[in-house]
CSV table of C-alpha atoms (C1' of nucleotides) in Angstrom, one decimal:
chain,number,residue,atom,x,y,z
A,1,MET,CA,182.7,194.7,-25.8
A,2,PRO,CA,182.7,195.9,-22.4
A,3,HIS,CA,185.9,196.7,-21.1
A,4,ALA,CA,187.2,194.2,-18.6
A,5,LEU,CA,187.8,197.1,-16.0
A,6,ASP,CA,183.9,197.5,-16.2
A,7,ASP,CA,183.5,194.1,-14.7
A,8,THR,CA,186.6,194.1,-12.5
A,9,PHE,CA,184.9,197.5,-10.9
A,10,HIS,CA,181.6,196.5,-10.7
A,11,ALA,CA,182.7,193.3,-9.0
A,12,LEU,CA,184.4,195.2,-6.5
A,13,ALA,CA,182.0,197.8,-5.8
A,14,ASP,CA,180.0,195.2,-3.2
A,15,PRO,CA,181.4,195.1,0.4
A,16,THR,CA,180.1,191.1,0.3
A,17,ARG,CA,182.4,190.5,-2.8
A,18,ARG,CA,185.2,192.2,-1.3
A,19,ALA,CA,184.7,190.5,1.8
A,20,MET,CA,185.1,187.2,-0.1
A,21,LEU,CA,188.1,188.0,-1.9
A,22,LEU,CA,189.5,188.8,1.5
A,23,ARG,CA,188.7,185.2,2.5
A,24,LEU,CA,189.9,183.7,-0.4
A,25,SER,CA,193.5,185.5,0.2
A,26,GLU,CA,193.5,183.1,2.9
A,27,GLY,CA,193.4,180.2,0.6
A,28,GLU,CA,190.5,178.0,-1.6
A,29,GLN,CA,187.3,178.2,0.1
A,30,PRO,CA,184.1,176.2,-1.1
A,31,ILE,CA,181.0,178.4,-1.7
A,32,ALA,CA,179.4,177.3,1.4
A,33,ALA,CA,182.4,178.5,3.5
A,34,LEU,CA,182.3,182.1,1.6
A,35,ALA,CA,178.9,182.2,2.3
A,36,GLN,CA,178.7,181.4,5.9
A,37,PRO,CA,179.7,184.8,7.4
A,38,PHE,CA,176.9,186.5,5.6
A,39,ASP,CA,173.4,186.4,6.9
A,40,MET,CA,172.4,185.6,3.3
A,41,SER,CA,171.0,182.5,1.4
A,42,LEU,CA,173.4,180.3,-0.1
A,43,TRP,CA,172.0,181.0,-3.5
A,44,GLY,CA,172.6,184.8,-2.8
A,45,ALA,CA,176.2,184.1,-2.1
A,46,ALA,CA,176.9,181.9,-5.2
A,47,LYS,CA,175.6,184.7,-7.7
A,48,HIS,CA,178.0,186.9,-5.7
A,49,VAL,CA,180.9,184.3,-6.3
A,50,ARG,CA,179.5,183.9,-10.0
A,51,VAL,CA,179.9,187.8,-10.5
A,52,LEU,CA,183.4,187.5,-9.2
A,53,GLU,CA,184.1,184.6,-11.3
A,54,GLN,CA,182.7,186.4,-14.5
A,55,ALA,CA,185.0,189.2,-13.9
A,56,GLY,CA,187.9,186.6,-13.6
A,57,LEU,CA,188.7,187.6,-9.9
A,58,VAL,CA,188.1,183.8,-8.8
A,59,LYS,CA,188.2,180.5,-10.5
A,60,CYS,CA,186.1,177.6,-9.5
A,61,ARG,CA,186.9,174.0,-9.8
A,62,LYS,CA,184.2,171.0,-8.8
A,63,VAL,CA,185.5,168.7,-6.1
A,64,GLY,CA,183.0,166.0,-5.3
A,65,ARG,CA,179.9,168.1,-4.3
A,66,SER,CA,182.0,171.1,-3.3
A,67,THR,CA,183.1,173.9,-5.5
A,68,LEU,CA,186.3,175.1,-4.5
A,69,CYS,CA,187.3,178.7,-5.1
A,70,SER,CA,190.4,180.5,-5.4
A,71,LEU,CA,191.7,183.9,-5.9
A,72,ARG,CA,192.5,184.9,-9.6
A,73,PRO,CA,194.5,188.1,-8.8
A,74,GLY,CA,195.2,189.0,-12.7
A,75,PRO,CA,192.1,191.6,-13.0
A,76,LEU,CA,193.1,193.2,-9.7
A,77,ALA,CA,196.5,194.1,-11.2
A,78,GLN,CA,195.1,195.5,-14.1
A,79,ALA,CA,192.5,197.5,-12.1
A,80,ASP,CA,195.7,198.7,-10.1
A,81,GLN,CA,197.6,199.5,-12.9
A,82,TRP,CA,194.7,201.7,-14.0
A,83,LEU,CA,194.4,203.8,-10.9
A,84,ARG,CA,198.0,204.3,-10.7
A,85,GLN,CA,197.6,206.6,-14.0
A,86,TRP,CA,196.8,209.0,-11.4
A,87,GLU,CA,199.4,208.5,-8.8
A,88,ARG,CA,200.9,211.8,-9.8
A,89,PHE,CA,197.9,213.7,-8.3
A,90,TRP,CA,198.2,212.3,-5.0
A,91,SER,CA,201.4,211.4,-4.6
A,92,SER,CA,203.5,214.5,-4.0
A,93,GLY,CA,202.4,214.5,-0.7
A,94,LEU,CA,199.0,216.6,-1.1
A,95,ASP,CA,196.4,217.3,-3.8
A,96,ARG,CA,198.0,219.4,-6.1
A,97,LEU,CA,195.2,219.7,-8.3
A,98,GLU,CA,193.0,220.4,-5.3
A,99,ALA,CA,195.6,223.2,-4.2
A,100,LEU,CA,195.5,224.8,-7.3
A,101,VAL,CA,191.8,225.1,-7.4
A,102,LYS,CA,191.9,226.2,-4.1
A,103,ALA,CA,194.4,228.8,-4.9
A,104,ASP,CA,192.1,229.8,-7.9
A,105,LYS,CA,188.9,230.2,-5.6
A,106,GLU,CA,190.9,232.4,-3.0
A,107,ASN,CA,192.4,234.8,-5.7
A,108,PRO,CA,189.9,234.5,-8.8
A,109,ARG,CA,191.6,237.1,-11.2
B,1,MET,CA,176.5,203.5,6.1
B,2,PRO,CA,177.8,202.4,2.7
B,3,HIS,CA,181.6,201.9,2.8
B,4,ALA,CA,183.0,204.8,0.4
B,5,LEU,CA,184.9,202.4,-1.5
B,6,ASP,CA,181.5,201.0,-2.8
B,7,ASP,CA,180.6,204.4,-4.3
B,8,THR,CA,184.4,204.8,-5.4
B,9,PHE,CA,184.6,201.4,-7.5
B,10,HIS,CA,181.0,201.9,-8.5
B,11,ALA,CA,181.6,204.9,-10.1
B,12,LEU,CA,184.7,203.4,-11.9
B,13,ALA,CA,182.7,200.6,-13.1
B,14,ASP,CA,181.5,202.7,-16.3
B,15,PRO,CA,183.3,203.7,-19.3
B,16,THR,CA,181.9,206.9,-19.6
B,17,ARG,CA,182.6,207.9,-16.0
B,18,ARG,CA,186.4,206.6,-16.5
B,19,ALA,CA,186.5,208.7,-19.8
B,20,MET,CA,185.4,211.8,-17.8
B,21,LEU,CA,187.9,211.4,-15.3
B,22,LEU,CA,190.6,211.1,-17.9
B,23,ARG,CA,189.4,214.3,-19.4
B,24,LEU,CA,189.3,216.0,-16.0
B,25,SER,CA,193.2,215.0,-15.4
B,26,GLU,CA,193.6,217.8,-18.4
B,27,GLY,CA,192.2,220.4,-15.9
B,28,GLU,CA,188.9,221.7,-15.0
B,29,GLN,CA,186.0,221.2,-17.3
B,30,PRO,CA,182.4,222.4,-17.6
B,31,ILE,CA,179.7,219.6,-17.7
B,32,ALA,CA,179.3,220.5,-21.3
B,33,ALA,CA,182.6,220.0,-22.4
B,34,LEU,CA,182.6,216.5,-20.6
B,35,ALA,CA,179.5,215.6,-22.4
B,36,GLN,CA,180.3,216.6,-25.8
B,37,PRO,CA,182.4,213.4,-26.6
B,38,PHE,CA,179.8,211.2,-26.0
B,39,ASP,CA,176.9,210.5,-27.7
B,40,MET,CA,174.3,211.3,-24.9
B,41,SER,CA,172.1,214.1,-23.6
B,42,LEU,CA,173.2,216.7,-21.4
B,43,TRP,CA,171.5,215.5,-18.6
B,44,GLY,CA,172.4,212.0,-19.1
B,45,ALA,CA,176.1,213.2,-19.0
B,46,ALA,CA,175.0,215.4,-15.9
B,47,LYS,CA,174.0,212.4,-14.1
B,48,HIS,CA,177.3,210.6,-14.4
B,49,VAL,CA,179.1,213.7,-13.4
B,50,ARG,CA,177.0,213.5,-10.0
B,51,VAL,CA,177.8,209.9,-9.4
B,52,LEU,CA,181.4,211.1,-9.5
B,53,GLU,CA,180.7,214.0,-7.3
B,54,GLN,CA,178.9,211.6,-4.9
B,55,ALA,CA,181.9,209.4,-4.8
B,56,GLY,CA,184.2,212.2,-3.9
B,57,LEU,CA,185.9,211.8,-7.3
B,58,VAL,CA,185.2,215.3,-8.8
B,59,LYS,CA,184.6,218.5,-7.2
B,60,CYS,CA,181.9,221.0,-9.1
B,61,ARG,CA,181.8,225.0,-8.5
B,62,LYS,CA,179.5,227.1,-10.4
B,63,VAL,CA,181.0,229.8,-12.5
B,64,GLY,CA,178.3,232.2,-14.2
B,65,ARG,CA,176.2,229.7,-16.2
B,66,SER,CA,178.9,226.9,-16.3
B,67,THR,CA,179.6,224.5,-13.9
B,68,LEU,CA,183.2,223.6,-13.6
B,69,CYS,CA,184.2,220.3,-12.6
B,70,SER,CA,187.8,219.2,-11.1
B,71,LEU,CA,189.5,215.8,-10.4
B,72,ARG,CA,189.6,215.0,-6.8
B,73,PRO,CA,192.1,212.0,-6.4
B,74,GLY,CA,191.6,211.3,-3.1
B,75,PRO,CA,189.0,208.3,-3.4
B,76,LEU,CA,191.3,207.1,-6.3
B,77,ALA,CA,194.3,207.0,-3.7
B,78,GLN,CA,192.2,205.0,-1.4
B,79,ALA,CA,190.8,202.6,-3.8
B,80,ASP,CA,194.6,202.0,-5.0
B,81,GLN,CA,195.7,201.3,-1.4
B,82,TRP,CA,192.8,198.8,-1.0
B,83,LEU,CA,194.3,197.2,-4.3
B,84,ARG,CA,197.5,196.9,-3.1
B,85,GLN,CA,196.5,194.6,-0.4
B,86,TRP,CA,196.8,191.8,-3.2
B,87,GLU,CA,200.1,193.3,-4.4
B,88,ARG,CA,202.0,190.0,-3.0
B,89,PHE,CA,199.7,187.9,-5.3
B,90,TRP,CA,201.1,189.3,-8.4
B,91,SER,CA,204.2,190.9,-7.8
B,92,SER,CA,206.7,188.0,-7.7
B,93,GLY,CA,206.6,187.7,-11.4
B,94,LEU,CA,203.6,185.1,-11.4
B,95,ASP,CA,200.6,184.4,-9.6
B,96,ARG,CA,201.8,182.4,-6.8
B,97,LEU,CA,198.5,181.3,-5.7
B,98,GLU,CA,197.7,180.1,-9.0
B,99,ALA,CA,200.8,178.0,-9.1
B,100,LEU,CA,200.0,176.5,-6.1
B,101,VAL,CA,196.5,175.5,-7.2
B,102,LYS,CA,197.9,174.3,-10.5
B,103,ALA,CA,200.4,172.2,-8.5
B,104,ASP,CA,197.6,170.8,-6.2
B,105,LYS,CA,195.7,169.6,-9.4
B,106,GLU,CA,198.5,167.9,-11.0
B,107,ASN,CA,199.3,166.3,-7.8
B,108,PRO,CA,196.0,166.0,-5.8
B,109,ARG,CA,197.5,164.1,-2.6
C,1,DA,C1',169.6,152.1,1.7
C,2,DC,C1',169.2,156.6,4.1
C,3,DT,C1',170.2,161.0,5.1
C,4,DA,C1',172.3,165.2,5.4
C,5,DT,C1',175.4,168.4,2.5
C,6,DA,C1',176.7,171.4,-1.3
C,7,DC,C1',175.0,173.6,-5.1
C,8,DT,C1',171.8,174.5,-9.0
C,9,DC,C1',167.4,176.1,-11.0
C,10,DA,C1',163.4,179.1,-11.9
C,11,DA,C1',160.7,182.3,-10.7
C,12,DC,C1',159.5,186.2,-8.2
C,13,DC,C1',160.4,190.8,-6.2
C,14,DA,C1',161.8,195.6,-5.1
C,15,DT,C1',165.5,199.0,-6.2
C,16,DT,C1',168.8,200.8,-8.9
C,17,DT,C1',170.8,202.3,-13.1
C,18,DG,C1',171.4,204.6,-17.6
C,19,DG,C1',169.3,206.5,-20.5
C,20,DT,C1',165.6,209.6,-22.6
C,21,DT,C1',162.4,214.0,-23.6
C,22,DG,C1',160.5,218.0,-22.7
C,23,DA,C1',159.9,222.3,-20.2
C,24,DC,C1',162.1,225.5,-17.1
C,25,DT,C1',165.8,228.7,-15.1
C,26,DT,C1',169.6,231.5,-15.4
C,27,DG,C1',173.5,233.9,-17.2
C,28,DG,C1',176.3,236.1,-21.2
C,29,DA,C1',176.6,238.5,-25.1
C,30,DA,C1',174.2,241.0,-29.5
D,1,DT,C1',165.9,243.6,-24.6
D,2,DT,C1',166.4,239.6,-26.9
D,3,DC,C1',168.2,235.3,-27.9
D,4,DC,C1',171.4,231.5,-27.4
D,5,DA,C1',173.9,228.3,-24.5
D,6,DA,C1',174.5,225.9,-19.8
D,7,DG,C1',171.9,223.5,-16.6
D,8,DT,C1',168.2,221.9,-13.8
D,9,DC,C1',164.1,219.5,-13.2
D,10,DA,C1',160.6,215.9,-13.2
D,11,DA,C1',158.6,212.2,-15.4
D,12,DC,C1',159.1,208.2,-17.8
D,13,DC,C1',161.4,203.9,-19.6
D,14,DA,C1',164.1,199.4,-20.1
D,15,DA,C1',167.2,196.6,-18.4
D,16,DA,C1',170.3,195.0,-14.3
D,17,DT,C1',171.0,194.1,-9.5
D,18,DG,C1',170.7,192.1,-5.2
D,19,DG,C1',168.0,189.6,-2.7
D,20,DT,C1',164.5,185.8,-1.8
D,21,DT,C1',162.0,181.1,-2.0
D,22,DG,C1',160.6,176.3,-3.1
D,23,DA,C1',162.1,172.3,-5.5
D,24,DG,C1',165.4,169.5,-7.4
D,25,DT,C1',170.0,166.8,-8.2
D,26,DA,C1',173.9,164.9,-7.1
D,27,DT,C1',177.7,163.6,-3.8
D,28,DA,C1',179.5,161.6,0.8
D,29,DG,C1',179.1,159.4,4.9
D,30,DT,C1',176.3,156.3,8.1
DNA sequence: ACTATACTCAACCATTTGGTTGACTTGGAA
DNA sequence: TTCCAAGTCAACCAAATGGTTGAGTATAGT
């Protein structure tokens, strides 16, 4: 069973999909509206939406002939939680680890 | 020019690479040490390290016949910053957006 | 009834990914 | 010097990605 973070980070690793998420943060959007800003076929855009949906980042519901998509921030929160594991490495103003490496480089013994 | 977030998220979308980052948080490691926990050829592991390196997540320096790799948390901080864009959607205890959608579903007009 | 819209599907394509192997180079230690 | 260990390289492979097209289905509006 591939970890959920795999799907989440993979979904986020594409600028088209990140832009779609941004638009979704303004509210529910049909797939066609999500596709419109990109020079891309509707089917291509729909496949991106499916990637987001399978990662649990959006939830789609059919309304008439439209498929309305809405943001589902749960996995984003999980991904953020994972990232903050390293907060201590960047939080204290500087890269503490990088500083250590540099110091060791300049004074190797 | 692909956005740096593309590389960062892509690098993070693989459990092997995430595990490598975890080990690196304990300090500098040669590639062979990073490869050892995984049932994988050394070359396979080295390619993962290269992906991390190209994403700027690790920095490698050669010491004798070893290549010591160290964590470079900068891109992690950037990715975290991007993720926190959505903090408002999950921070207030519940999924506010999801709640809105649900309410709309139960009372469609 | 007709038409345009919103989407689905199957097929295809080029590129990237994640992995392998076997041969090679280089450095450390015996 | 001789040998082992750490990496590198090139070549290969199967599978997934990101995109296309053309045809089809179903819904909404006129």
